[in-house]
Short mmCIF file of C-alpha atoms in Angstrom, two decimals:
data_model
loop_
_atom_site.label_atom_id
_atom_site.label_comp_id
_atom_site.label_asym_id
_atom_site.label_seq_id
_atom_site.Cartn_x
_atom_site.Cartn_y
_atom_site.Cartn_z
CA VAL H 1 -13.90 9.52 37.21
CA GLN H 2 -16.07 9.59 34.09
CA HIS H 3 -15.05 13.20 33.44
CA ALA H 4 -11.36 12.25 33.69
CA ILE H 5 -11.83 9.35 31.27
CA ASN H 6 -13.67 11.56 28.78
CA ASP H 7 -10.95 14.20 29.04
CA TYR H 8 -8.27 11.57 28.46
CA LEU H 9 -10.07 10.18 25.40
CA ALA H 10 -10.55 13.68 24.03
CA ARG H 11 -6.80 14.38 24.33
CA ILE H 12 -6.04 11.12 22.50
CA ALA H 13 -8.45 12.05 19.71
CA GLN H 14 -6.87 15.51 19.41
CA ALA H 15 -3.37 14.02 19.27
CA MET H 16 -4.43 11.61 16.51
CA GLN H 17 -6.02 14.46 14.59
CA ARG H 18 -2.81 16.53 14.88
CA GLU H 19 -0.80 13.55 13.59
CA ARG H 20 -3.09 13.14 10.59
CA ARG H 21 -2.98 16.87 9.82
CA PHE H 22 0.81 16.91 10.09
CA SER H 23 1.14 13.95 7.70
CA ALA H 24 -1.12 15.61 5.13
CA ASP H 25 0.63 19.01 5.46
CA ALA H 26 4.09 17.44 5.25
CA ALA H 27 3.11 15.53 2.10
CA HIS H 28 1.83 18.70 0.42
CA GLU H 29 4.97 20.64 1.38
CA LEU H 30 7.26 17.92 0.01
CA LYS H 31 5.66 17.78 -3.44
CA THR H 32 7.23 21.00 -4.74
CA PRO H 33 10.87 20.42 -3.66
CA LEU H 34 10.70 16.85 -4.96
CA ALA H 35 9.46 18.12 -8.31
CA ILE H 36 12.35 20.60 -8.42
CA VAL H 37 14.93 17.91 -7.61
CA LYS H 38 13.41 15.68 -10.31
CA LEU H 39 13.55 18.52 -12.84
CA HIS H 40 17.24 19.21 -12.15
CA HIS H 41 18.04 15.50 -12.21
CA ASP H 42 16.43 15.13 -15.63
CA GLY H 43 18.37 18.16 -16.90
CA LEU H 44 21.70 16.74 -15.70
CA GLN H 45 20.83 13.34 -17.17
CA GLU H 46 20.26 14.94 -20.57
CA VAL H 47 23.68 16.61 -20.34
CA LEU H 48 25.35 13.27 -19.53
CA ASN H 49 23.50 11.55 -22.35
CA ASP H 50 24.98 14.05 -24.82
CA VAL H 51 28.58 13.57 -23.64
CA PRO H 52 30.85 12.04 -26.33
CA GLU H 53 31.61 8.35 -25.84
CA SER H 54 35.29 9.13 -25.42
CA LEU H 55 34.50 11.02 -22.19
CA ALA H 56 31.90 8.60 -20.84
CA PRO H 57 34.31 6.53 -18.66
CA GLN H 58 35.34 9.68 -16.81
CA LEU H 59 31.73 10.40 -15.91
CA GLN H 60 30.77 7.00 -14.53
CA ASP H 61 30.80 8.29 -10.95
CA ALA H 62 28.51 11.16 -11.93
CA GLN H 63 26.06 8.67 -13.45
CA LEU H 64 26.10 6.56 -10.28
CA HIS H 65 25.25 9.66 -8.21
CA LEU H 66 22.44 10.57 -10.60
CA ASN H 67 21.04 7.03 -10.35
CA ALA H 68 21.06 7.29 -6.55
CA ILE H 69 19.25 10.65 -6.73
CA GLU H 70 16.63 9.20 -9.08
CA GLN H 71 15.97 6.24 -6.78
CA GLY H 72 15.69 8.53 -3.75
CA VAL H 73 13.26 10.86 -5.51
CA GLU H 74 11.12 7.94 -6.68
CA ARG H 75 11.00 6.50 -3.16
CA MET H 76 10.08 9.84 -1.59
CA SER H 77 7.52 10.60 -4.30
CA HIS H 78 5.84 7.24 -3.62
CA MET H 79 5.72 7.99 0.10
CA VAL H 80 4.23 11.45 -0.54
CA GLU H 81 1.55 9.89 -2.78
CA GLN H 82 0.76 7.33 -0.07
CA LEU H 83 0.58 10.03 2.62
CA LEU H 84 -1.79 12.13 0.53
CA LEU H 85 -3.92 9.06 -0.14
CA LEU H 86 -3.96 8.19 3.55
CA SER H 87 -5.06 11.73 4.45
CA ARG H 88 -7.83 11.42 1.85
CA VAL H 89 -8.94 8.12 3.39
CA ASP H 90 -8.76 9.63 6.90
CA ALA H 91 -11.17 12.36 5.80
CA LEU H 92 -13.54 9.89 4.15
CA ASN H 93 -17.07 10.78 5.24
CA ALA H 94 -19.18 8.88 2.75
CA LEU H 95 -18.71 5.92 0.43
CA ASN H 96 -20.16 5.58 -3.05
CA LEU H 97 -21.45 2.04 -2.55
CA ALA H 98 -22.40 0.03 -5.61
CA PRO H 99 -22.77 -3.65 -6.53
CA THR H 100 -19.34 -4.59 -7.91
CA ARG H 101 -17.99 -7.87 -9.25
CA VAL H 102 -15.11 -9.19 -7.15
CA GLY H 103 -13.37 -10.33 -10.32
CA GLU H 104 -13.48 -6.77 -11.62
CA LEU H 105 -11.83 -5.44 -8.44
CA ILE H 106 -9.01 -7.97 -8.74
CA GLU H 107 -8.58 -7.34 -12.47
CA THR H 108 -8.33 -3.57 -11.89
CA SER H 109 -5.73 -4.11 -9.16
CA ILE H 110 -3.61 -6.52 -11.16
CA ASN H 111 -3.58 -4.21 -14.20
CA GLN H 112 -2.00 -1.52 -12.02
CA LEU H 113 0.76 -3.93 -10.93
CA ILE H 114 1.57 -5.43 -14.31
CA THR H 115 5.30 -4.72 -13.96
CA ILE H 116 5.72 -6.92 -10.88
CA ILE H 117 3.07 -9.64 -11.07
CA THR H 118 4.83 -11.53 -13.87
CA ASP H 119 7.54 -12.58 -11.40
CA TYR H 120 5.09 -14.84 -9.51
CA GLU H 121 2.77 -17.78 -10.01
CA TRP H 122 -0.92 -16.99 -9.49
CA GLN H 123 -3.95 -18.99 -8.43
CA ILE H 124 -7.20 -17.03 -8.54
CA ASN H 125 -10.46 -18.70 -7.49
CA ILE H 126 -13.33 -16.25 -7.89
CA ALA H 127 -16.72 -17.04 -9.45
CA ASP H 128 -17.64 -14.68 -12.30
CA ASP H 129 -20.97 -13.72 -10.74
CA LEU H 130 -19.65 -13.02 -7.21
CA THR H 131 -20.71 -9.46 -6.33
CA VAL H 132 -20.08 -7.21 -3.31
CA ASN H 133 -21.61 -3.93 -2.17
CA VAL H 134 -18.61 -1.59 -1.88
CA ASP H 135 -17.07 1.65 -3.01
CA PRO H 136 -15.29 0.24 -6.11
CA PHE H 137 -12.51 2.86 -6.19
CA TYR H 138 -11.45 2.35 -2.59
CA MET H 139 -11.98 -1.41 -2.54
CA ALA H 140 -9.84 -1.84 -5.66
CA LEU H 141 -7.17 0.07 -3.74
CA VAL H 142 -7.47 -2.40 -0.84
CA CYS H 143 -6.99 -5.32 -3.23
CA LYS H 144 -4.07 -3.60 -4.99
CA ASN H 145 -2.26 -2.95 -1.70
CA LEU H 146 -2.74 -6.53 -0.51
CA ILE H 147 -1.53 -7.98 -3.81
CA GLU H 148 1.47 -5.66 -3.84
CA ASN H 149 2.22 -6.56 -0.23
CA ALA H 150 2.15 -10.27 -1.07
CA CYS H 151 4.61 -9.70 -3.93
CA LYS H 152 6.99 -7.65 -1.80
CA TYR H 153 7.44 -10.30 0.85
CA SER H 154 7.36 -13.45 -1.30
CA PRO H 155 10.20 -15.11 -3.23
CA LYS H 156 9.98 -14.64 -6.97
CA GLU H 157 8.25 -17.51 -8.83
CA SER H 158 6.40 -18.49 -5.63
CA MET H 159 2.62 -19.01 -5.58
CA ILE H 160 0.25 -16.22 -4.55
CA CYS H 161 -3.41 -17.13 -4.16
CA ILE H 162 -6.50 -14.92 -4.27
CA ASP H 163 -9.87 -16.46 -3.56
CA ALA H 164 -13.36 -15.30 -2.72
CA ALA H 165 -16.33 -17.31 -1.52
CA GLU H 166 -19.78 -16.76 -0.07
CA VAL H 167 -19.97 -17.68 3.62
CA ASN H 168 -23.20 -17.21 5.60
CA GLY H 169 -24.57 -14.68 3.14
CA GLN H 170 -21.39 -12.57 3.00
CA ILE H 171 -18.32 -12.61 0.76
CA VAL H 172 -14.93 -13.52 2.23
CA LEU H 173 -11.80 -12.50 0.30
CA ARG H 174 -8.40 -14.06 1.04
CA PHE H 175 -4.94 -13.10 -0.19
CA SER H 176 -2.37 -15.82 0.56
CA ASP H 177 1.38 -15.87 -0.05
CA ASN H 178 4.36 -18.13 0.62
CA GLY H 179 6.59 -15.40 1.96
CA LYS H 180 8.65 -15.05 5.12
CA GLY H 181 5.62 -14.82 7.39
CA MET H 182 5.34 -12.79 10.58
CA THR H 183 5.69 -13.22 14.32
CA ASP H 184 2.74 -12.43 16.62
CA THR H 185 4.34 -9.07 17.46
CA GLN H 186 4.75 -8.20 13.79
CA ILE H 187 1.13 -9.15 13.10
CA GLN H 188 -0.01 -6.78 15.86
CA ARG H 189 2.04 -3.90 14.42
CA ALA H 190 1.56 -4.59 10.71
CA LYS H 191 -1.29 -2.07 10.32
CA GLU H 192 0.59 0.79 12.03
CA ARG H 193 1.65 3.73 9.89
CA PHE H 194 5.23 3.49 8.59
CA TYR H 195 5.76 0.04 10.10
CA ARG H 196 7.74 -2.35 7.89
CA VAL H 197 7.97 -6.04 8.73
CA ASP H 198 11.25 -6.30 6.80
CA GLU H 199 13.00 -2.91 6.65
CA SER H 200 15.66 -3.90 4.11
CA ARG H 201 13.25 -5.71 1.79
CA SER H 202 10.69 -2.92 1.94
CA ARG H 203 13.26 -0.20 1.19
CA GLU H 204 14.68 -2.25 -1.68
CA LEU H 205 11.23 -2.34 -3.28
CA GLY H 206 10.29 1.24 -2.42
CA GLY H 207 7.76 0.42 0.31
CA SER H 208 6.45 3.27 2.45
CA GLY H 209 5.02 1.29 5.36
CA LEU H 210 1.59 2.84 4.69
CA GLY H 211 -0.10 0.21 2.52
CA LEU H 212 -1.75 -1.80 5.28
CA ALA H 213 -2.69 1.36 7.20
CA ILE H 214 -4.60 2.49 4.09
CA VAL H 215 -6.24 -0.95 3.84
CA LYS H 216 -7.32 -0.75 7.49
CA HIS H 217 -8.87 2.71 7.14
CA ILE H 218 -10.79 1.82 3.98
CA LEU H 219 -12.17 -1.36 5.54
CA ASP H 220 -13.04 0.62 8.69
CA ALA H 221 -15.12 2.92 6.46
CA HIS H 222 -16.88 -0.20 5.13
CA GLN H 223 -17.40 -1.30 8.78
CA GLN H 224 -15.16 -4.33 8.27
CA ASN H 225 -11.83 -5.51 9.68
CA ILE H 226 -8.72 -6.96 8.11
CA GLY H 227 -7.69 -10.32 9.55
CA VAL H 228 -4.22 -11.90 9.40
CA ARG H 229 -3.00 -15.47 9.83
CA SER H 230 0.74 -15.93 9.64
CA SER H 231 3.70 -17.81 11.01
CA VAL H 232 7.41 -17.40 10.37
CA LYS H 233 8.64 -19.11 7.17
CA SER H 234 5.09 -20.25 6.36
CA GLY H 235 3.66 -17.22 4.58
CA SER H 236 0.67 -15.06 5.42
CA VAL H 237 -3.06 -14.88 4.72
CA PHE H 238 -4.88 -11.54 4.79
CA TYR H 239 -8.65 -11.80 4.73
CA PHE H 240 -11.78 -9.70 5.19
CA THR H 241 -15.55 -9.96 4.78
CA LEU H 242 -17.79 -7.76 2.61
CA ALA H 243 -21.51 -7.36 2.21
CA LYS H 244 -22.95 -9.34 -0.67
CA GLY H 245 -24.12 -7.15 -3.57
CA LYS H 246 -27.25 -7.50 -5.63
CA LYS H 247 -26.70 -8.99 -9.07
#
């Protein structure tokens, strides 16, 4: 019986490895054709931009098609970037742990999302001297993905809260929103690759369905888990615990 169980687990591990390898290979293969499509799009856009104003009304349909191509390329390029990042996280063997201020992680993340964060109200409660022992590059990515996720599923001008506090010698970070919330089934599936809680909303904003999967893998590497509290129409809270860093 033990041999059968071990064989079964080995087959599962091999299947998961094949899936990861396929995702990474597919992402690499898609980079070149996407770059070619983008190059031709930009060339056609330059041609349209040079058309005399008298002919512009006749080319409105062409501009609409070019806009659709641009949006599709941007969406696919984002997914390719996320797939490559996920494959990098999958292959993560060692972390470069260092004492890092929590405020610095949040500041780094917010600076990368400057184009969307202005649409929301923010409440950030983090002491200046609060420090964690993490890989700063990857942990900033965790924070960025959780902040971006909160923005995607929250009404504009709603409140998004980020807070961190020391609890029993460890640091607990929480990211809270006032979005649509999730059912128990959606909570269970939220960390799956390519899963979108709201397909239409995620596509509208260019979501790939990989953000929380990346968060999960990075926290796994830090030997921590991502927790979720949520209910429909009441928003969501994503939280996790990190080792306290030396000041």
